Short mmCIF file of C-alpha atoms in Angstrom, two decimals:
data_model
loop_
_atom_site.label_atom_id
_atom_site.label_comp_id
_atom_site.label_asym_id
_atom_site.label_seq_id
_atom_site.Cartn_x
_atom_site.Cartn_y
_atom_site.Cartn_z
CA UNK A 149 0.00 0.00 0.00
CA UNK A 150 2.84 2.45 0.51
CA UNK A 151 3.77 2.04 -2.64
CA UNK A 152 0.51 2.62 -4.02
CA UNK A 153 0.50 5.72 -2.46
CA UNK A 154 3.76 7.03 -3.46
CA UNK A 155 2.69 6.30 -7.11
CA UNK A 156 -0.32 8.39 -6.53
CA UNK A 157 1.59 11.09 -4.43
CA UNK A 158 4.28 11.29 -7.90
CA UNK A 159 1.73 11.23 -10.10
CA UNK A 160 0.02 14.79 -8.19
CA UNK A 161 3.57 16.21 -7.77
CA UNK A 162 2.48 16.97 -4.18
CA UNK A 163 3.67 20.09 -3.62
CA UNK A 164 0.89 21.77 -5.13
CA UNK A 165 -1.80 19.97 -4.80
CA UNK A 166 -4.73 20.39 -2.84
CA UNK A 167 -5.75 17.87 -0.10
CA UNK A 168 -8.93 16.44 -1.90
CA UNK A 169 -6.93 15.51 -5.21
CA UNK A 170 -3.52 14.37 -3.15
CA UNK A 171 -6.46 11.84 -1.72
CA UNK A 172 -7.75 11.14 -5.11
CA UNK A 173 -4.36 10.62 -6.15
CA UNK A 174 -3.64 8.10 -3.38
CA UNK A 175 -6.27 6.01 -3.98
CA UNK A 176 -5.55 5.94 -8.18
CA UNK A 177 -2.26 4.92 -6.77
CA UNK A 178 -3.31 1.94 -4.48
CA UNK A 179 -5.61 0.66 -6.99
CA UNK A 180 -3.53 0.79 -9.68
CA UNK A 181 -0.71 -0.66 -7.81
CA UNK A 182 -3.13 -3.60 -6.56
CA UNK A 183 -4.46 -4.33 -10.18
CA UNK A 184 -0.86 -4.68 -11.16
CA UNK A 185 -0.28 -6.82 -8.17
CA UNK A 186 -2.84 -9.11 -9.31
CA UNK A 187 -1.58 -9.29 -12.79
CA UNK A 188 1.68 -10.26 -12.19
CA UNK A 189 0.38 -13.01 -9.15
CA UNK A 190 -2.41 -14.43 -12.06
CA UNK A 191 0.61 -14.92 -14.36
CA UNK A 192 3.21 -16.19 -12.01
CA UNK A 193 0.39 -18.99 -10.71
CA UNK A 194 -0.77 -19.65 -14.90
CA UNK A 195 3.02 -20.92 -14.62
CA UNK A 196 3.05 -22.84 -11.78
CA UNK A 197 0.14 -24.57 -12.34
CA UNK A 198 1.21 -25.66 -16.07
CA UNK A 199 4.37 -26.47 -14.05
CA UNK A 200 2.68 -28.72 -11.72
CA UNK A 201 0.73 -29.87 -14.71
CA UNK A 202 3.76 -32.39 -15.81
CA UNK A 203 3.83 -34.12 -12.07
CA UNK A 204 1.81 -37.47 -12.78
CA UNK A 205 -1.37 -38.35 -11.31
CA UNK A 206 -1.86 -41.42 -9.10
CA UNK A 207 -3.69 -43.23 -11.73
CA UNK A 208 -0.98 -42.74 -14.32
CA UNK A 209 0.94 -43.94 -12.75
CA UNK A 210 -1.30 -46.92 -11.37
CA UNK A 211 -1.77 -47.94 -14.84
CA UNK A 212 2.44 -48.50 -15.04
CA UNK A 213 2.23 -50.71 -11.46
CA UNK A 214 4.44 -47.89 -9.89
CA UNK A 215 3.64 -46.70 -6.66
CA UNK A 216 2.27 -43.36 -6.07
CA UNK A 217 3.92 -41.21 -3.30
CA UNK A 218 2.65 -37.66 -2.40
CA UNK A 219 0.01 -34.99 -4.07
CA UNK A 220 1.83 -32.37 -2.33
CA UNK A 221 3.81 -31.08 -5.63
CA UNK A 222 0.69 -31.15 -7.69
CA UNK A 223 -2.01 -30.27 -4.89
CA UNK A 224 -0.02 -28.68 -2.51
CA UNK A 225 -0.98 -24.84 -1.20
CA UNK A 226 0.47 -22.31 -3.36
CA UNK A 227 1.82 -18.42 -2.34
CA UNK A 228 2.80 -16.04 -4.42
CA UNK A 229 4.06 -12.85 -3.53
CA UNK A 230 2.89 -13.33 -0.07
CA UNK A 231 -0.83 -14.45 -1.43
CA UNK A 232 -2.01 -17.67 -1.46
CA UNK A 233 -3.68 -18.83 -5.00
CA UNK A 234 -5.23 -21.78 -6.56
CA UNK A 235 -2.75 -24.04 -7.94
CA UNK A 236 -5.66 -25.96 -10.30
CA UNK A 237 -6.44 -25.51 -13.54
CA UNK A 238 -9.93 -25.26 -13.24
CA UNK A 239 -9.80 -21.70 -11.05
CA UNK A 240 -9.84 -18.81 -13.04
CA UNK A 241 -8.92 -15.19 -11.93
CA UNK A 242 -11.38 -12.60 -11.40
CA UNK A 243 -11.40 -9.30 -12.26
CA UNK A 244 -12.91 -6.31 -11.18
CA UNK A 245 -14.69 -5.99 -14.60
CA UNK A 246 -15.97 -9.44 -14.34
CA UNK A 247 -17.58 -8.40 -10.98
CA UNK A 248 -18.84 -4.91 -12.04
CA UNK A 249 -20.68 -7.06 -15.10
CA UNK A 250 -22.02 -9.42 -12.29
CA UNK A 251 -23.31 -6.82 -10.34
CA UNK A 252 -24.65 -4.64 -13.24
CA UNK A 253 -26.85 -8.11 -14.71
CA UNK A 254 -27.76 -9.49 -10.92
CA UNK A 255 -31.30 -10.07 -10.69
CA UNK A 256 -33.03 -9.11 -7.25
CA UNK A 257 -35.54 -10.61 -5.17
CA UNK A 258 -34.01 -14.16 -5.63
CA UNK A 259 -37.74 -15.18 -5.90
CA UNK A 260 -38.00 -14.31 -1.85
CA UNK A 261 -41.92 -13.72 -0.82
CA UNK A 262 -43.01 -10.61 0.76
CA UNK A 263 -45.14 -12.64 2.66
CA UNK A 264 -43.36 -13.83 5.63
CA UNK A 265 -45.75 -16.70 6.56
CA UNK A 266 -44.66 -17.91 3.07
CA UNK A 267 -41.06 -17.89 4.03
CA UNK A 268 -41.49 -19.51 7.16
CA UNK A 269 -43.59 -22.33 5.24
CA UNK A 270 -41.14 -22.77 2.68
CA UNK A 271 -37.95 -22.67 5.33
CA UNK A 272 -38.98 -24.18 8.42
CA UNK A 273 -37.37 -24.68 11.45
CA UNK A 274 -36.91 -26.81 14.28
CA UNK A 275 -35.35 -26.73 17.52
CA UNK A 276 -32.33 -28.54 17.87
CA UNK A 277 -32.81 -32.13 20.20
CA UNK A 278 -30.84 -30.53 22.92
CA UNK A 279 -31.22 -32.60 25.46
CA UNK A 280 -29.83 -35.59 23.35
CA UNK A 281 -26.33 -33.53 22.55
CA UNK A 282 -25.85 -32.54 26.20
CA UNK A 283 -26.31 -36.20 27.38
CA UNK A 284 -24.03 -37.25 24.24
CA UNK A 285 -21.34 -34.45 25.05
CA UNK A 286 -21.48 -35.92 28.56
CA UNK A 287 -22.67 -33.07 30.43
CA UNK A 288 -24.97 -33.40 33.84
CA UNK A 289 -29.02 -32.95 33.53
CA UNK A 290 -30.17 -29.89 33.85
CA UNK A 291 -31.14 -28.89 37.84
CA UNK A 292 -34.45 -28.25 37.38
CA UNK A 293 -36.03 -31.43 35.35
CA UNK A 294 -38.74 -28.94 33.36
CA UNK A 295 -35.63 -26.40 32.86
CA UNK A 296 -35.45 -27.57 29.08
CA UNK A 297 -38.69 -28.06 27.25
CA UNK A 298 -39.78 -31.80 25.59
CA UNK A 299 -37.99 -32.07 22.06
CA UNK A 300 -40.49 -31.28 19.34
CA UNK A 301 -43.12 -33.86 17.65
CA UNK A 302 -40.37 -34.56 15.06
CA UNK A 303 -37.98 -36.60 17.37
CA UNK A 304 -40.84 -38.20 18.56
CA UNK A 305 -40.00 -41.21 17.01
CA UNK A 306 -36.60 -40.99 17.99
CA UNK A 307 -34.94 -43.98 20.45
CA UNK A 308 -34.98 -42.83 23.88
CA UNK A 309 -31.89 -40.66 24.93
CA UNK A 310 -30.51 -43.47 27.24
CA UNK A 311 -31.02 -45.98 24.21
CA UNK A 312 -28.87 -44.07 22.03
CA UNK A 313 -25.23 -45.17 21.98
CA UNK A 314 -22.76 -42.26 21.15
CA UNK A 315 -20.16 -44.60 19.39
CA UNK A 316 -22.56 -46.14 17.21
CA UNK A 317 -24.64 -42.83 16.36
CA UNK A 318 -23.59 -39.94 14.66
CA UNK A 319 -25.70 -36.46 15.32
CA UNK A 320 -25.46 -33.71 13.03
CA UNK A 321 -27.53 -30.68 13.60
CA UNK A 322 -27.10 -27.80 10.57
CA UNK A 323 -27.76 -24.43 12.33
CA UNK A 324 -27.30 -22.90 9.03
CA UNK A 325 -24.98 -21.60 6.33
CA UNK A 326 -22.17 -23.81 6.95
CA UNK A 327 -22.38 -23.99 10.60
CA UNK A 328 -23.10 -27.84 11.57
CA UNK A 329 -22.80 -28.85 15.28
CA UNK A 330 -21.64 -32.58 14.99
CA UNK A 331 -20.96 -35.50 17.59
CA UNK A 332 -19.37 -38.27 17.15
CA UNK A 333 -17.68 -41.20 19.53
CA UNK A 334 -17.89 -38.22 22.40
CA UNK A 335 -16.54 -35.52 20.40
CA UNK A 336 -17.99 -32.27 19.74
CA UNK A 337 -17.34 -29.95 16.18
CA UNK A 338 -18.67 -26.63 15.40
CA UNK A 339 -17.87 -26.35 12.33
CA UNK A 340 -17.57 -22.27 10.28
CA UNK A 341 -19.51 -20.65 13.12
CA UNK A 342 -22.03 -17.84 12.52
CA UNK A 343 -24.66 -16.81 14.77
CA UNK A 344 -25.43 -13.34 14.07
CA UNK A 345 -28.43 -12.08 12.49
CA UNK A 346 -26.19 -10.44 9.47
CA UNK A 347 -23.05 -11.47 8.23
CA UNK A 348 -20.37 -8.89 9.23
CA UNK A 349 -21.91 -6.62 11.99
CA UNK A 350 -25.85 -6.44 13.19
CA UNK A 351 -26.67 -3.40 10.94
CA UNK A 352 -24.21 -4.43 7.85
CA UNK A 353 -24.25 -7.26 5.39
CA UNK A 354 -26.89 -9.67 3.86
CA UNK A 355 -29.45 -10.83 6.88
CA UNK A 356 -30.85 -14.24 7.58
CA UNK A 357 -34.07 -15.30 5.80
CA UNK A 358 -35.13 -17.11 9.28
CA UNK A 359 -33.77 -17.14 12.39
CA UNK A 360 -31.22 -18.81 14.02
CA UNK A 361 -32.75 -21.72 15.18
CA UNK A 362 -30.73 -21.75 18.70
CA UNK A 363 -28.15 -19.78 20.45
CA UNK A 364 -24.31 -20.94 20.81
CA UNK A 365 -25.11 -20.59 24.48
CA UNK A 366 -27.88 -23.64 23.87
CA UNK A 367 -25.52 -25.92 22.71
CA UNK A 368 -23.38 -28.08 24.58
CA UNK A 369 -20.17 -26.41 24.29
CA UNK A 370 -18.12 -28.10 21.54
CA UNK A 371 -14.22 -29.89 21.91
CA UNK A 372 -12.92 -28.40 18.96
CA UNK A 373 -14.17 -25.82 16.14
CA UNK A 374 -13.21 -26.33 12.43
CA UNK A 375 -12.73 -22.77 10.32
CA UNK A 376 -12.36 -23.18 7.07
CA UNK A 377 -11.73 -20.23 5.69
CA UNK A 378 -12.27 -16.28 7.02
CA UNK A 379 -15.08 -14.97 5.19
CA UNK A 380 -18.19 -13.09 7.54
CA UNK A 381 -20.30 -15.79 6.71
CA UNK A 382 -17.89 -18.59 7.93
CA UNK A 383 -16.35 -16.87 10.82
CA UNK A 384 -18.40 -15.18 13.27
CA UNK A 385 -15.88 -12.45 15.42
CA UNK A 386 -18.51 -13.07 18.18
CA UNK A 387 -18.37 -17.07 18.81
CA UNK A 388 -14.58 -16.54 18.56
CA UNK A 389 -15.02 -14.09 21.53
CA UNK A 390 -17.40 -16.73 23.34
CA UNK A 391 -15.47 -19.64 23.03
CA UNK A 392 -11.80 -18.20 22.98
CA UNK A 393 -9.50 -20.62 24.39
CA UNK A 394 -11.84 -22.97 26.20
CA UNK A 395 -12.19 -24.78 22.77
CA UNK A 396 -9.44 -25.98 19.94
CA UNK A 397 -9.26 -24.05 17.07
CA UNK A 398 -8.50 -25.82 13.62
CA UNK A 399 -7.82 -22.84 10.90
CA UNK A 400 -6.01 -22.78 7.53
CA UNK A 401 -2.47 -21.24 7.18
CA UNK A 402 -2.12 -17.52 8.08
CA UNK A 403 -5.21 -17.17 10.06
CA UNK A 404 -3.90 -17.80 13.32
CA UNK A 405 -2.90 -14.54 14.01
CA UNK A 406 -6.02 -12.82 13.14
CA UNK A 407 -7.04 -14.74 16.63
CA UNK A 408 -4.22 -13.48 18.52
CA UNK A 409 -4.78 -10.51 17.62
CA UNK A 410 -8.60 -11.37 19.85
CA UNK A 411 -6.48 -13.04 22.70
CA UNK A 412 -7.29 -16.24 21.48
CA UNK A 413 -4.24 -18.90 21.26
CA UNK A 414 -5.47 -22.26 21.95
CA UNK A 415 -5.26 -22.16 17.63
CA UNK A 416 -3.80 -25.03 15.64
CA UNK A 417 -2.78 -23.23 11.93
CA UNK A 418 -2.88 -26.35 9.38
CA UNK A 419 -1.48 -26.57 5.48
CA UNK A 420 -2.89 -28.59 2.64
CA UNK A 421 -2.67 -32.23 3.55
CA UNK A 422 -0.93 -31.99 6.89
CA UNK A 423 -2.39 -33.98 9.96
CA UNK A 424 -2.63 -33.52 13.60
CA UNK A 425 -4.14 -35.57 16.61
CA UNK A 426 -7.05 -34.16 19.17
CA UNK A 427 -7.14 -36.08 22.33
CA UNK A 428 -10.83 -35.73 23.56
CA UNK A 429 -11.60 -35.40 27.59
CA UNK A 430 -12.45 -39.31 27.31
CA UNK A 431 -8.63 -40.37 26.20
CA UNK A 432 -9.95 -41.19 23.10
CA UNK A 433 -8.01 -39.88 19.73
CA UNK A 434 -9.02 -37.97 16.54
CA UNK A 435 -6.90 -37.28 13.88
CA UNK A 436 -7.67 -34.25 11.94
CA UNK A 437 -6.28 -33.48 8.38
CA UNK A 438 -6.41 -30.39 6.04
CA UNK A 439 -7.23 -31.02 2.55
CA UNK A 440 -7.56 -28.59 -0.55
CA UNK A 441 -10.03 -26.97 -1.60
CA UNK A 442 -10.91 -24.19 -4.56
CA UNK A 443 -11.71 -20.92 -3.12
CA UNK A 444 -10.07 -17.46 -1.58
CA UNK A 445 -9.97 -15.86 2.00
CA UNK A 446 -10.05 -11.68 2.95
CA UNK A 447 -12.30 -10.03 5.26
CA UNK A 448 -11.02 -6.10 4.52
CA UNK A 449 -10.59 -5.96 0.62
CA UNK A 450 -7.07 -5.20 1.83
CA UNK A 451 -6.00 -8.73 3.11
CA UNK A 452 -6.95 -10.68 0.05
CA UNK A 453 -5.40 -14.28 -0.09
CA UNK A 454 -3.35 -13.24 2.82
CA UNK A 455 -4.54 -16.95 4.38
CA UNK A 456 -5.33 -20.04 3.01
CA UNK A 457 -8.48 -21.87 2.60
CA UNK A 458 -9.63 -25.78 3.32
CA UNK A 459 -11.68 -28.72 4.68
CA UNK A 460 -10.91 -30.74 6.86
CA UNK A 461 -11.22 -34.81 7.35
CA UNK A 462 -12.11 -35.61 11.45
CA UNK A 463 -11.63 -39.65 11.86
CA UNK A 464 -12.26 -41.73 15.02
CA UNK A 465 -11.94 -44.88 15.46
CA UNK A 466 -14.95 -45.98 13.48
CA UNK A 467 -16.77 -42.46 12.29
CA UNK A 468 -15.12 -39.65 10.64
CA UNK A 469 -17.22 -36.27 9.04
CA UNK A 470 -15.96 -33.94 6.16
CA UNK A 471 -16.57 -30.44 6.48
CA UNK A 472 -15.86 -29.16 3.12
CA UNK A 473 -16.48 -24.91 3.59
CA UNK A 474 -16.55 -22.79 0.33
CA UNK A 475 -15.55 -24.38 -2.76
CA UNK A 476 -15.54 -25.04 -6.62
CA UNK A 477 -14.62 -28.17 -7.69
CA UNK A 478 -11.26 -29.14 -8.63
CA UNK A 479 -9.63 -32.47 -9.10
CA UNK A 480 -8.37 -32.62 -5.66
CA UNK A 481 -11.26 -34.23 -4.27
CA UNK A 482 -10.79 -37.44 -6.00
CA UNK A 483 -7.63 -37.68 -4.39
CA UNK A 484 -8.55 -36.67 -0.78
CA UNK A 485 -10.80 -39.82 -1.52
CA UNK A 486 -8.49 -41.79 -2.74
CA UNK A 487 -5.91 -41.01 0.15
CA UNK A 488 -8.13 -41.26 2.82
CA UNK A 489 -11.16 -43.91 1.83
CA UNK A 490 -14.93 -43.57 2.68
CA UNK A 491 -16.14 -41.20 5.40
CA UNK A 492 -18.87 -41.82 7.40
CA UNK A 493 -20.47 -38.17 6.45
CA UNK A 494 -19.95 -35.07 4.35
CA UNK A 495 -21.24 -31.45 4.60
CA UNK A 496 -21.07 -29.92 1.47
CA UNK A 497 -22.52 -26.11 0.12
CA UNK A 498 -25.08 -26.61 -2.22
CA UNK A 499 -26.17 -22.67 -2.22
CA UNK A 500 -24.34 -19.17 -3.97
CA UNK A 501 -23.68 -20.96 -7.52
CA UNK A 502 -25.66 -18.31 -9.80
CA UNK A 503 -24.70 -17.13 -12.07
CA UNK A 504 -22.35 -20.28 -13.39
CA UNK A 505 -19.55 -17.83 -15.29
CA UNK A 506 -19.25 -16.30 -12.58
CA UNK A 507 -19.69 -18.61 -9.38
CA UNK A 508 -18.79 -21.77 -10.79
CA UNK A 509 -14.77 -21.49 -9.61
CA UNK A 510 -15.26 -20.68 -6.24
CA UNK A 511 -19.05 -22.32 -5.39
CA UNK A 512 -20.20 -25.71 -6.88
CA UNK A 513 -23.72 -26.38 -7.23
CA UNK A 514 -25.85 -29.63 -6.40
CA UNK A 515 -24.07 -31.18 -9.98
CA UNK A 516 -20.93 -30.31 -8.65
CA UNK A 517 -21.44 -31.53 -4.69
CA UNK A 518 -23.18 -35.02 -5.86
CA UNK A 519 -20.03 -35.57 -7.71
CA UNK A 520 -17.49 -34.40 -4.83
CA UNK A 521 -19.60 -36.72 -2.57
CA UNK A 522 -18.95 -39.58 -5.06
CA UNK A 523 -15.43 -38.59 -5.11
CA UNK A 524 -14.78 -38.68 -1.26
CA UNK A 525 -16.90 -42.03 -1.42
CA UNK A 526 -19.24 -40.80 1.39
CA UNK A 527 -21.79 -42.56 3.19
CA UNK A 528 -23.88 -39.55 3.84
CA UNK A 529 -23.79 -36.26 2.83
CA UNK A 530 -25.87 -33.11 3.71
CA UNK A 531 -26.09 -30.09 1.78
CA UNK A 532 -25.17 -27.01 3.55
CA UNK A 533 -24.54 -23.27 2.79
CA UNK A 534 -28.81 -22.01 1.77
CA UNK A 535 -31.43 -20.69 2.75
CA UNK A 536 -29.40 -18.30 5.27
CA UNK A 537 -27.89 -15.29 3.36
CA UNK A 538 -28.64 -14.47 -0.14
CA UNK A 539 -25.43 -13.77 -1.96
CA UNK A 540 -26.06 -14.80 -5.08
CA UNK A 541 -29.04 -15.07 -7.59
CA UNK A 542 -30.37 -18.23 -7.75
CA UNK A 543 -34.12 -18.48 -6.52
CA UNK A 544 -33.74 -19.27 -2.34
CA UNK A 545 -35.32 -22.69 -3.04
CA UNK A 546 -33.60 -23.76 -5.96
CA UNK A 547 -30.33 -25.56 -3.92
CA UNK A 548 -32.54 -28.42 -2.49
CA UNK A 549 -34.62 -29.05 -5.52
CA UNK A 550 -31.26 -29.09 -7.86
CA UNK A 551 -29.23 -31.31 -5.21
CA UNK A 552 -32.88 -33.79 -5.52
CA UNK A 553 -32.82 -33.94 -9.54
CA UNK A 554 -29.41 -34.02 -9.14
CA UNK A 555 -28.67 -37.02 -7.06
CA UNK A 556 -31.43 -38.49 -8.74
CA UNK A 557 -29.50 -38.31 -12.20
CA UNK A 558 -26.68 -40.48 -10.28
CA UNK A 559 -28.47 -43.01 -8.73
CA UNK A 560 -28.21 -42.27 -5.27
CA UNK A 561 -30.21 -43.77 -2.57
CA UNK A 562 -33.38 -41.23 -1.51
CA UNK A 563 -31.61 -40.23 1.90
CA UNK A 564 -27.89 -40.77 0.79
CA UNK A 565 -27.45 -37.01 0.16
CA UNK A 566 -30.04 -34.70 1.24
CA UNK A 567 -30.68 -30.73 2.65
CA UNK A 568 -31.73 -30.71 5.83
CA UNK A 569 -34.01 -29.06 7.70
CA UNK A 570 -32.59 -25.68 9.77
CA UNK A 571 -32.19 -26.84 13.21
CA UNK A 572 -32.86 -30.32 13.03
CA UNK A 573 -30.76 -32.60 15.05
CA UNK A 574 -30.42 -35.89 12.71
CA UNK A 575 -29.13 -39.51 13.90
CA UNK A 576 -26.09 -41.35 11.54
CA UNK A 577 -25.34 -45.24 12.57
CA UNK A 578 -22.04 -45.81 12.35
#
């Protein structure tokens, strides 16, 4: 930036210009200098990846009966200049024309009703079967026995709470966006936490189409939370001020001193395909791995690409959950599910795809998610990342009837990969 703003201070010859042009100046300055940056980063990472391009894949070499070793020179992170990029072939640049045409064809409304009883018709919610993911995370009954109200109807048909054995029985309760609350074998995720009511403060950003269907402070506080990537709508300055360091933090490269910078240092900062153990209250291990995905990171406009994106694999000893985050698709999901097998269940975005030119390299749509959930050779899958905030243009309903007609195309079993319901705790044998 200082740079940008000695271009634009040269340019105005300073010394006798007036304040309101030196600041005009300034900013020409900074946004050329940025626009150059960019340039010269979308160039150096066209190289790399056509670099990378030569490094065989595992089924090339498969097919010669040589054994494969590592995707970390082909599918590795990528920085550049201090920015982290997409080292795949199917991400392409943006530029700032490319989003000035988006926002200049964007249709509004998204098909939303101005009838409110519609919306809450059409996007229901539930309340989460609290009582069942206290008694799972281990903690005491409530004092007061009528302190929590009966779960609704829904779980009515549920196995008694007592009945329900925690390392047989996954839970997975989508509280919405991309923020899952997930149990498994006595361990509790939060996965891209956002509570608020609008993305970055209460009076800014897009706002929820329902409401949160429960507080953090309802929820049995989790073991670890998974972040993958920065963005308002993944990464909620508020829970990260709840929790702080009574909970493990999993984040991508160069994030972990954004949380330091809250007092927060119980952080573990993870690249592309490294792997690290969690030891749970109970003894019991997880091992938790970083894989790629196809996306960006920034919060200011100023800190673009400054840390890295990803999912992240959880395995126990007989469950394990993907949490995927933001993502196009790019060939590295075939090999995270070739590297590390079946997993017991994904959560995937199905939402923010439209228009395709313009979303399709850094959100997939239902096509796009029913073939990453074949790729990872899931169990389950849920589709995540709708009906919360409206950030794109396809109509607010569309995600769960695609991801239908799509997994229908593909054969997949009725409930193999479905949307869920906001709030709705949901049971996974294992």
């Amino acid at each position: 930036m200082s740079k940008g703003l000695g271009l634009g201070a040269g340019w105005l010859k300073v010394g006798g210009a007036s304040t309101s042009v030196y600041c005009m100046g300034a900013v020409a300055g900074i946004t050329v200098y940025y626009l150059a940056a960019d340039w010269w980063i979308s160039r150096r990472r066209q190289a790399a990846v056509v670099k990378r391009s030569a490094v065989e894949t595992e089924s090339e070499k498969e097919e010669r009966g040589e054994e494969y070793e590592s995707s970390g020179d082909r599918y590795g992170s990528l920085r550049i200049c201090g920015r982290f990029v997409n080292p795949f072939d199917s991400w392409r640049d943006k530029t700032l024309w490319d989003f000035v045409r988006w926002l200049a064809t964007r249709t509004a409304g998204n098909g939303l009703p101005s009838d409110k009883s519609q919306l809450e018709k059409d996007l229901p919610l539930a309340r989460p079967h609290l009582r069942l993911l206290r008694r799972l995370a281990g903690e005491k009954p409530d004092a007061e026995p009528d302190a929590e109200p009966e779960p609704d109807a829904e779980y009515a048909d549920y196995p008694a709470i007592d009945d329900i054995d925690g390392d047989s029985t996954m839970t997975a309760t989508w509280i919405g966006q991309s923020t899952c609350f997930v149990q498994m074998e006595g361990l509790s995720i939060l996965t891209d936490p956002i509570f608020k009511r609008r993305t970055v403060f209460s009076w800014l950003g897009p706002e929820r189409l329902r409401p949160v269907p429960c507080q953090l402070a309802d929820l049995p506080r989790p073991d670890i939370v998974l972040v993958s990537h920065n963005h308002f709508d993944h990464l909620d300055v508020d829970v990260v001020r709840a929790l702080g360091n009574a909970v493990t933090w999993y984040v991508p490269l160069g994030l972990r001193a954004w949380f330091a910078r809250l007092g927060v240092y119980r952080v573990r900062e993870l690249d592309w395909w490294q792997e690290t153990e969690y030891t749970a209250r109970s003894g019991r291990v997880f091992r938790i791995a970083a894989t790629p995905t196809q996306h960006w990171s920034g919060r200011t406009g100023l800190d673009s690409n400054a840390s890295l994106w990803c999912s992240f694999l959880v395995r126990g000893k007989r469950a394990s959950v993907f949490h995927c985050g933001d993502t196009g698709y790019c060939a590295a999901f075939e090999r995270i599910g070739r590297l590390y097998g079946s997993v017991s269940l994904a959560i995937l975005p199905i939402g923010s795809y439209a228009p395709r030119w313009y979303m399709q390299h850094q959100h997939i749509d239902p096509d796009d998610a029913v073939r990453i959930h074949r790729d990872l050779r899931a169990r389950r899958s849920i589709g995540v990342h709708w009906g919360t905030f409206m950030m794109s243009d396809e109509h607010y309903l569309a995600p769960p009837r695609d991801l239908a007609a799509a997994a229908a195309r593909s054969g997949l079993a009725g409930d193999e990969f479905v949307a869920p319901q906001l709030g709705r705790t949901v049971l996974y044998a294992v």
